[in-house]
Short mmCIF file of C-alpha atoms in Angstrom, two decimals:
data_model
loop_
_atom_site.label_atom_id
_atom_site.label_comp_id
_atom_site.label_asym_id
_atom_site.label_seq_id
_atom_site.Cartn_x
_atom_site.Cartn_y
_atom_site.Cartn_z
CA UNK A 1 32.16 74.77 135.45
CA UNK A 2 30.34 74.09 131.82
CA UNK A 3 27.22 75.65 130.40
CA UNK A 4 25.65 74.42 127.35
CA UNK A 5 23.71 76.67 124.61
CA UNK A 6 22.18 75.02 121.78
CA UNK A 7 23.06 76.59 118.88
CA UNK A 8 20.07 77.75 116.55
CA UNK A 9 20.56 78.06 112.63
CA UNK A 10 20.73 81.98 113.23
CA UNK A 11 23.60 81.68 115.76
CA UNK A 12 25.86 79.12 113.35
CA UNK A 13 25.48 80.25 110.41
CA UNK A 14 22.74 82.06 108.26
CA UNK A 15 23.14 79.95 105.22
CA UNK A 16 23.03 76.84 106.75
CA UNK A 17 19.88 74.91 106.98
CA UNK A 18 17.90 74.55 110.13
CA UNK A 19 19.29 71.19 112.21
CA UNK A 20 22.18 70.91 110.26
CA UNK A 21 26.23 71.15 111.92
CA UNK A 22 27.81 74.13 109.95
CA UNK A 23 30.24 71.93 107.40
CA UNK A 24 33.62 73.14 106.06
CA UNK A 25 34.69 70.13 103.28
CA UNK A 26 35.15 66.83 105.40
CA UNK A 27 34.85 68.87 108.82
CA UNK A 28 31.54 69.31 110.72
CA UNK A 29 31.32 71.33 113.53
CA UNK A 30 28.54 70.19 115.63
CA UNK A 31 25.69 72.17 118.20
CA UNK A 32 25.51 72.44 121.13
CA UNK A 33 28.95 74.61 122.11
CA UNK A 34 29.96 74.88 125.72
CA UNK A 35 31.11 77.88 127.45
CA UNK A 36 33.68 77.15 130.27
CA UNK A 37 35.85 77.89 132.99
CA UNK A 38 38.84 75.77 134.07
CA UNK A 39 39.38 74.44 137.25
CA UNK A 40 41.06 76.76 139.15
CA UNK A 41 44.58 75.82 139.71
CA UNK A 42 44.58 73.34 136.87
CA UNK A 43 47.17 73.87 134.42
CA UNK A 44 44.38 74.92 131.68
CA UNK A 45 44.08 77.76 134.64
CA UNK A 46 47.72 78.37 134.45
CA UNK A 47 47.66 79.01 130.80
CA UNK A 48 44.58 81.19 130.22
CA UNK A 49 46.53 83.37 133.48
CA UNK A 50 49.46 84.13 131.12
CA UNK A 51 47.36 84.71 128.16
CA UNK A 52 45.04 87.26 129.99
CA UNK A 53 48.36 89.13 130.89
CA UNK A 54 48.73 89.78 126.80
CA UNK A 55 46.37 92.92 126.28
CA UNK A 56 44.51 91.74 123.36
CA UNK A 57 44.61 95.33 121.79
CA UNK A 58 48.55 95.56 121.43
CA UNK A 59 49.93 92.06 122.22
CA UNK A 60 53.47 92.79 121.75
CA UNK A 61 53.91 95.62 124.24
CA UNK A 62 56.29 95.10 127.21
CA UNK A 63 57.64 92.04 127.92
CA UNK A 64 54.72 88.95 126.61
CA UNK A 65 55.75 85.48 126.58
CA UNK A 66 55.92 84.38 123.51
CA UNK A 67 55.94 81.03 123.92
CA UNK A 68 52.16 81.51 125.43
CA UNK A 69 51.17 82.95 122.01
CA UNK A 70 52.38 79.35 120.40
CA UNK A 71 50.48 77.70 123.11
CA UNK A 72 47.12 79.45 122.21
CA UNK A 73 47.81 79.18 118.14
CA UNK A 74 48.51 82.47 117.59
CA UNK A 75 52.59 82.50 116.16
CA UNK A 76 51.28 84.60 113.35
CA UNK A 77 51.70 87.15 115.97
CA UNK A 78 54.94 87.04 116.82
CA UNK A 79 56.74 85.91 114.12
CA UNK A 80 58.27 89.13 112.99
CA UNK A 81 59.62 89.63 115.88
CA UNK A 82 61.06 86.36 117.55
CA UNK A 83 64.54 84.95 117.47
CA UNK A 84 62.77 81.69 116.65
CA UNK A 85 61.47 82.73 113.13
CA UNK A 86 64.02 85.07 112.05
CA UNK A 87 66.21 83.55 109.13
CA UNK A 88 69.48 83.01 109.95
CA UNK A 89 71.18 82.32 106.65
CA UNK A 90 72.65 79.05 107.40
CA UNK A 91 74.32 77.17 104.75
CA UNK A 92 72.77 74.11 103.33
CA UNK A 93 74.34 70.95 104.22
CA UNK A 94 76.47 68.79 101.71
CA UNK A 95 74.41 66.15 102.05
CA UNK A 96 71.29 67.16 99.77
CA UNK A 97 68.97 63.76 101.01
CA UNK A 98 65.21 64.95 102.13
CA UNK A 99 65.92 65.45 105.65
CA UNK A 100 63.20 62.68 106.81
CA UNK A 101 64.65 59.66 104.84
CA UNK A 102 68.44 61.22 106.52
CA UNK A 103 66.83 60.61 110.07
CA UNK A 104 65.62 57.36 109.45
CA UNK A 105 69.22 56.66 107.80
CA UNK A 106 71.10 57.65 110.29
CA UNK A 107 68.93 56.46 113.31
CA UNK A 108 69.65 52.92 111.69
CA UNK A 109 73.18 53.16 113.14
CA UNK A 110 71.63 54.04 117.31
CA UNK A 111 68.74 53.25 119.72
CA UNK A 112 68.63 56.98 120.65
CA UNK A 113 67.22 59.45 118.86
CA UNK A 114 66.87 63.11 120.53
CA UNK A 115 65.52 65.95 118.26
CA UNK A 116 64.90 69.38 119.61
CA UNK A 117 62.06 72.08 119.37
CA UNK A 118 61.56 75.49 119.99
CA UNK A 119 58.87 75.87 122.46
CA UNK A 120 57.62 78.43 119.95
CA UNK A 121 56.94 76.93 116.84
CA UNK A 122 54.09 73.97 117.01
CA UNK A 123 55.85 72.97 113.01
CA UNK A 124 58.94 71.81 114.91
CA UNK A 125 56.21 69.21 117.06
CA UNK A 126 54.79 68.17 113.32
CA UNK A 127 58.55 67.36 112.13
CA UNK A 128 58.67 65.01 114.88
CA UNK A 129 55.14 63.82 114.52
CA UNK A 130 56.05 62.61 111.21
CA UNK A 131 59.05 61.05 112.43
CA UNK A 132 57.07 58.87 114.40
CA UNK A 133 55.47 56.42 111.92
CA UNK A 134 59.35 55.65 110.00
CA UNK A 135 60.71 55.06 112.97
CA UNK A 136 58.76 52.81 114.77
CA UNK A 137 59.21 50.50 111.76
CA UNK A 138 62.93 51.18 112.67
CA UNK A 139 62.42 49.67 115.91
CA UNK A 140 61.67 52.72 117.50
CA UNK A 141 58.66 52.01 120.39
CA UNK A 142 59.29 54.77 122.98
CA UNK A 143 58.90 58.21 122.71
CA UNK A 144 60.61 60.24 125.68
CA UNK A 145 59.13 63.68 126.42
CA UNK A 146 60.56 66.64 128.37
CA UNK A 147 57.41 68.37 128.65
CA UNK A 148 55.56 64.89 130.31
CA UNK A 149 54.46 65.49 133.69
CA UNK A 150 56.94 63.59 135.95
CA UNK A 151 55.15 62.36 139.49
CA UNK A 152 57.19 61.53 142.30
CA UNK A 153 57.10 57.84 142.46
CA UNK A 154 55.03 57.52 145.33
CA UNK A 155 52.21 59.57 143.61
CA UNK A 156 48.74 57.55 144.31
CA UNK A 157 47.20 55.87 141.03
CA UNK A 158 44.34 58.59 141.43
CA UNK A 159 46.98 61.72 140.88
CA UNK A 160 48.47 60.15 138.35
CA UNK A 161 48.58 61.96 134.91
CA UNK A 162 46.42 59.81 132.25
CA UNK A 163 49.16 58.59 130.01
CA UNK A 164 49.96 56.85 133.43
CA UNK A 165 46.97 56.37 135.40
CA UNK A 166 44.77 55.46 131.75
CA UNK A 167 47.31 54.56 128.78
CA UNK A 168 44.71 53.59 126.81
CA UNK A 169 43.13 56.59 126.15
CA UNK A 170 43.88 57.55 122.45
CA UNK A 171 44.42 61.25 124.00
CA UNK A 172 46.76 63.20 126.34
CA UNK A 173 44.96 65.48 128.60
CA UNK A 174 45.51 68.86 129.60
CA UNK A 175 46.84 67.92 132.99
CA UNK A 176 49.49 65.80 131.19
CA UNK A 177 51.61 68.40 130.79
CA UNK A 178 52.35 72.26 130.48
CA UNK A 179 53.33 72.76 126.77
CA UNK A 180 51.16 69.60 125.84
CA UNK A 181 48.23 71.81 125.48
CA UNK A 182 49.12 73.24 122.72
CA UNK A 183 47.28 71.41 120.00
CA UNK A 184 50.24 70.17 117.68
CA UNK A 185 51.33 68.72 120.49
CA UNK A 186 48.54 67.24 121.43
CA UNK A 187 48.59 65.57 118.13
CA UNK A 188 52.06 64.27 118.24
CA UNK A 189 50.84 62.34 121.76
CA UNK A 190 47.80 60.96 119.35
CA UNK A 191 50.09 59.72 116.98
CA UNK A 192 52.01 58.27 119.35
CA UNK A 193 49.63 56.23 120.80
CA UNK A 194 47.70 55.03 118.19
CA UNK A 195 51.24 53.14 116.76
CA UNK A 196 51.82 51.63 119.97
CA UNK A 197 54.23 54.09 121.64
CA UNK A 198 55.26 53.38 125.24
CA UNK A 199 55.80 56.86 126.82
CA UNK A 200 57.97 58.12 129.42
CA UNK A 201 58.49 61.59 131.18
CA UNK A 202 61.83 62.63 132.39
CA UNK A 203 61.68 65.70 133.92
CA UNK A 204 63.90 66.90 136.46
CA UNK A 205 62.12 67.03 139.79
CA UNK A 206 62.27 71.02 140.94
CA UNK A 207 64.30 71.46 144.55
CA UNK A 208 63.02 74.30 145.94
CA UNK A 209 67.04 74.62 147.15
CA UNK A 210 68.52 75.25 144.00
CA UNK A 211 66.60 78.67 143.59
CA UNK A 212 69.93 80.29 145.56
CA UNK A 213 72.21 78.59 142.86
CA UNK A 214 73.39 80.51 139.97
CA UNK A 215 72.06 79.82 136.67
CA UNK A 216 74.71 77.44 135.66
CA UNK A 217 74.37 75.21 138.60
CA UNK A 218 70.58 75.10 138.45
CA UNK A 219 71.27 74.05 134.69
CA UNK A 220 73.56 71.34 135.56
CA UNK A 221 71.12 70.03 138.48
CA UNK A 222 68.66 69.25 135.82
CA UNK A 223 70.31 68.40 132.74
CA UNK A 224 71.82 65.40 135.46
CA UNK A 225 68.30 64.76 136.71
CA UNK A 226 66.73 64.45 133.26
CA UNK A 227 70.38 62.28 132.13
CA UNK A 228 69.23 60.00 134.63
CA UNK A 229 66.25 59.07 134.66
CA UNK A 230 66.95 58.25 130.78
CA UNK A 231 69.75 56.45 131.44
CA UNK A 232 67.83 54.31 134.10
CA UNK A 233 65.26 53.75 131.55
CA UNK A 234 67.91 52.39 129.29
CA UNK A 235 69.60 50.09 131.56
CA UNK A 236 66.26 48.49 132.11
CA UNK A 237 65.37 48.13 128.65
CA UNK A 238 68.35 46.93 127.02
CA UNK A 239 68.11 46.90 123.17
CA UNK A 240 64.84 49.41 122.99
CA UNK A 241 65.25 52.20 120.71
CA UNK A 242 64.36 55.46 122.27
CA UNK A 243 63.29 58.94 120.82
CA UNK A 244 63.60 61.67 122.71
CA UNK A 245 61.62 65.08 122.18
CA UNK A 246 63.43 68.11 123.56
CA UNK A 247 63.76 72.04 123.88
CA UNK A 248 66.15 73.79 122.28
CA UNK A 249 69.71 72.98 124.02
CA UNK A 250 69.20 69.77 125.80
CA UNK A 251 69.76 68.07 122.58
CA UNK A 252 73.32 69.46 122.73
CA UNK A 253 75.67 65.87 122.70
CA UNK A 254 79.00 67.93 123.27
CA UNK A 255 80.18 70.17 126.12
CA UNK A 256 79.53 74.01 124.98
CA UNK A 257 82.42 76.80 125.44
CA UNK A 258 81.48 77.66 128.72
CA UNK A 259 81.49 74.33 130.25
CA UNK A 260 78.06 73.29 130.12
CA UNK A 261 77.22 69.53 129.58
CA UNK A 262 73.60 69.97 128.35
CA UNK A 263 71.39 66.36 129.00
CA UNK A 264 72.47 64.33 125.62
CA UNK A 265 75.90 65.14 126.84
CA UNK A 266 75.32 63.97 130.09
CA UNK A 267 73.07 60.92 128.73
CA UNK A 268 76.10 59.43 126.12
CA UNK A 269 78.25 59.62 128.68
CA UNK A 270 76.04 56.97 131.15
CA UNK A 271 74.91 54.96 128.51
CA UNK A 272 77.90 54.42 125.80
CA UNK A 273 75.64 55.03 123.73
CA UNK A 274 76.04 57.93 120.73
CA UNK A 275 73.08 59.35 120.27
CA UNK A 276 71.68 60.81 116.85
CA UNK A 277 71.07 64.24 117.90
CA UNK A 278 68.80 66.63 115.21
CA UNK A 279 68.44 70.69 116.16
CA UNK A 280 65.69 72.05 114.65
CA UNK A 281 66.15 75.51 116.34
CA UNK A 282 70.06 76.39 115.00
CA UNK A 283 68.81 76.83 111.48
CA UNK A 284 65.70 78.48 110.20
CA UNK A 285 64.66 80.34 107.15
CA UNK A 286 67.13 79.11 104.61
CA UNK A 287 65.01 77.27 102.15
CA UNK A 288 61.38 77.36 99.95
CA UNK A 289 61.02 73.55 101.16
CA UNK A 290 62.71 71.61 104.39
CA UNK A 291 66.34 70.83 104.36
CA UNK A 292 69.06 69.94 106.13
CA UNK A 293 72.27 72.92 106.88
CA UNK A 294 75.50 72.85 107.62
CA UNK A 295 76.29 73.21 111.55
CA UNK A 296 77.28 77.06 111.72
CA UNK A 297 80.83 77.73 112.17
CA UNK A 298 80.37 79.41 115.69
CA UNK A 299 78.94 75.51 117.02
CA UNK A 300 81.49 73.62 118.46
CA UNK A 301 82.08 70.55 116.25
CA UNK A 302 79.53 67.48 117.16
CA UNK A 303 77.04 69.86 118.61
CA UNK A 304 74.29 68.55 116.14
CA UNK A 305 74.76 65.03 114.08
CA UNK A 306 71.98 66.81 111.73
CA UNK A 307 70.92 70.31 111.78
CA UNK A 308 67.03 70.74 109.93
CA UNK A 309 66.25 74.17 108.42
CA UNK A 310 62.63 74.86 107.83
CA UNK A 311 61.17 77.42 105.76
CA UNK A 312 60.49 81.21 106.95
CA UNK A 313 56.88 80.39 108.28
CA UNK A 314 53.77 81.09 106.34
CA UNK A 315 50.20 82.02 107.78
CA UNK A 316 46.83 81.28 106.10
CA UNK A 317 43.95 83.04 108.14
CA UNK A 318 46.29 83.64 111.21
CA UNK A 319 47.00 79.94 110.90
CA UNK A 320 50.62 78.36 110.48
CA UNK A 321 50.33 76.89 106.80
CA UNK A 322 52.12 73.58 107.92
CA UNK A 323 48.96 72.55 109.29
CA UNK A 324 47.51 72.68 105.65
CA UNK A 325 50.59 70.45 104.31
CA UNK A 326 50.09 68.19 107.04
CA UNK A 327 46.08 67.60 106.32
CA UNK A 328 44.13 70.45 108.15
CA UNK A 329 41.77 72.45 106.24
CA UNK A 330 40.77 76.07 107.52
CA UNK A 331 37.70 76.26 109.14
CA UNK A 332 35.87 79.37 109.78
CA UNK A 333 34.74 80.20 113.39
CA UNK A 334 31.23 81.23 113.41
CA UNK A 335 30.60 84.59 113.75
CA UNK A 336 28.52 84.52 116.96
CA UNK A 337 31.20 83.01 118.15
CA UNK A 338 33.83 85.98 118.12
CA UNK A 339 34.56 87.91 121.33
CA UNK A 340 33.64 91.51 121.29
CA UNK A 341 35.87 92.07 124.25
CA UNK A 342 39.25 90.67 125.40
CA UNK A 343 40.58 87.62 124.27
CA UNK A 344 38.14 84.21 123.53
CA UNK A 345 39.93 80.66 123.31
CA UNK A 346 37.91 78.20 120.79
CA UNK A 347 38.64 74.61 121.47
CA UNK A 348 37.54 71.88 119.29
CA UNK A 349 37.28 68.29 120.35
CA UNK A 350 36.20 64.94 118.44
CA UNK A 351 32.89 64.16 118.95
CA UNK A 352 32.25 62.24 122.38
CA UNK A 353 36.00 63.21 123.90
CA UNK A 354 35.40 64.68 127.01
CA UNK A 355 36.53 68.52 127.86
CA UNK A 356 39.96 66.75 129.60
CA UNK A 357 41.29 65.91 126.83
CA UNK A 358 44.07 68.01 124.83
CA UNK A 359 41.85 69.25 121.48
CA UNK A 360 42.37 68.81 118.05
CA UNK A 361 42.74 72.60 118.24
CA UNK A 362 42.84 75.22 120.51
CA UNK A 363 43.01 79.26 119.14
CA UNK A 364 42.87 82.77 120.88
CA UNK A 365 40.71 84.94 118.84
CA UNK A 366 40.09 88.70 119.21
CA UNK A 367 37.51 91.08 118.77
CA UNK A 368 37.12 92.03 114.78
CA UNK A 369 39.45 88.92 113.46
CA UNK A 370 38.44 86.22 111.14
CA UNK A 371 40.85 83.68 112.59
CA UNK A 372 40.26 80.14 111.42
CA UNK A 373 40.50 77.09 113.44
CA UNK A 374 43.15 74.38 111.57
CA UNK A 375 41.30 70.46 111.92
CA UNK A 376 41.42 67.35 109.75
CA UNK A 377 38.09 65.15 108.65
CA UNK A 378 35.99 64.59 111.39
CA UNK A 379 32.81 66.30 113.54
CA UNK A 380 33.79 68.46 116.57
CA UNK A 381 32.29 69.93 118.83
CA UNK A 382 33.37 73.43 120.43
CA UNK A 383 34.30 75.14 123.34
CA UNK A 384 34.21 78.64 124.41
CA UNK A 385 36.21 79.76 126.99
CA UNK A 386 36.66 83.97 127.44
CA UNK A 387 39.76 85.64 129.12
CA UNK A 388 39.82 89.16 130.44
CA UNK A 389 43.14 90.95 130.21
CA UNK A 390 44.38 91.17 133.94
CA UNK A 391 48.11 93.13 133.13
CA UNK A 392 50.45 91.84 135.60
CA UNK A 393 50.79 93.88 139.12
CA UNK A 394 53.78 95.45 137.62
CA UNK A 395 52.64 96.61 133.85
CA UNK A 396 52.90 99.97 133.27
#
């Protein structure tokens, strides 16, 4: 359900002059905003759940996800304190060649590519976002993605996600995907379609069943599920090159001490073909700029052809400072805009794209912060959608 207010020069901003958009260099930010509630059920609905189980006040206490903080733009919160961004003092690599050109080097020699993120840090989606241009003048035309919404193949064209049911759109949608509404990721599924990407989901389909496996099992049920489906995709496209966007250990090409065989594993095995594999979760930390590291000693040889070590991450008005390098400029919420209660989600959309559609950027603000919102060149317009904190049945 939307509601529209037209926003007055007194609500944007007091300096700016009546009937014009508030401007911030080459971005405009245009009246009327909406105000909004998702569809319950939907998984916008799903999201704003787990955020309003973050009380707003102290984020961090008891147990959060932190991967919903990534989701809603906010890693400046939780960087101190997760796994993810902690340095971990890897060694650089021999090889001393900007890690970008070694990709594009190296994926010379394969059709598969598979390169890993943590579901944590939206810089590890604009690594691969770069990727995208260099190699699809490799030969590179498909982009594989774990976090796709997979339909059962007898899904009806209607309940189809869009980059199925409408792969023209020059946008993923919300409904596309769980972790594809966080905005980085909604980028790298622009980028992808405006150079001609073909894309293709290959998620394990969930068996209710396997809940009364063990963890291992359950692992090895989907790694197989997800091996397959690529592996069909191959055999049906012989010669295609294929890059495949992961998280964390499914980029893993070599069985691990305990006996797992993670999905590249599984996938080299069905298809013959080696796969360059690139972690961009082992290393973190160890540099001022982007490099590659040495595989750590405690990694079984082969677990990574190329391990990439990115920079302890930086934060310009809450924002990750990436965004900056990669174009954005900061742009200042207006202050009618902030919540005085609970948590408020900002969403900003190019001009015309309807409220479906993954935005350019998506932030959770609270009461008192000056949090800015990250965009490139272009007019947007915004949406306001507020989340009471709800604490899970259990919270103390």
């Amino acid at each position: 359900m939307v509601h529209r207010r037209a926003l007055t020069l007194a609500l944007v901003l007091a300096a700016t002059p009546a009937h014009t958009a508030p401007k911030s260099g080459a971005v405009t930010l245009l009246p009327p905003y909406e105000t909004a509630t998702p569809k319950a059920g939907s998984l916008a609905d799903i999201r704003l759940k787990s955020l309003a189980r973050i009380d707003p006040a102290h984020p961090l206490a008891g147990d959060p996800n932190l991967q919903t903080f990534s989701l809603f733009g906010r890693e400046d919160l939780i960087a101190a304190s997760s796994d993810d961004y902690r340095p971990t003092h890897c060694a650089p690599a021999k090889d001393t060649t900007d890690p970008l050109t070694a990709i594009i080097q190296a994926a010379r020699k394969t059709s598969i590519v598979i390169i890993n993120e943590s579901h944590e840090r939206s810089e590890h989606r604009g690594f691969t976002t770069a990727l995208l241009a260099p190699l699809h003048a490799e030969g590179y035309t498909t982009l594989a993605l774990e976090a796709l919404a997979h339909p059962e193949p007898d899904t009806p064209k209607q309940y189809l996600p869009s980059f199925q049911r409408d792969p023209g759109l020059p946008y993923l949608e919300d409904e596309d995907g769980f972790y594809l509404g966080e905005a980085a990721f909604g980028r790298l599924g622009r980028t992808a379609k405006r150079l001609g990407y073909a894309l293709v989901p290959y998620e394990a389909h969930y068996d209710p069943a396997t809940a009364k496996l063990s963890q291992k099992e359950r692992i090895g049920i989907r790694e197989e599920g997800q091996a397959n489906t690529l592996a069909a995709w191959v055999a049906a496209h012989p010669g295609a090159k294929l890059l495949v966007h992961v998280g964390y250990h499914h980029a893993i090409e070599v069985p691990t001490a305990d006996g797992l065989r993670w999905m590249a594993t599984r996938l080299k095995a069905k298809t013959g073909i080696d796969p360059l594999t690139i972690s961009q979760t082992t290393c973190h930390g160890g540099g001022s700029t982007t490099r590659l590291a040495a595989l750590p000693a405690d990694e079984p040889p082969g677990t990574f052809d190329l391990v990439v070590d990115h920079p302890t991450a930086r934060f310009v008005r809450g924002r990750p400072a990436w965004r900056i390098a990669a174009g954005d400029t900061p742009v200042s919420i207006p202050a009618q805009l902030r919540p005085t209660t609970g948590w408020r989600v900002i969403e900003a959309r190019p001009d015309g794209e309807p409220p479906a559609s993954v935005p350019m950027d998506r932030v959770a603000i609270r009461p008192g912060e000056d949090i800015a919102l990250m965009l490139p060149p272009g007019r947007y317009r915004l949406r306001v959608l507020d989340v009471a904190y709800t604490p899970a049945p259990d919270a103390d």
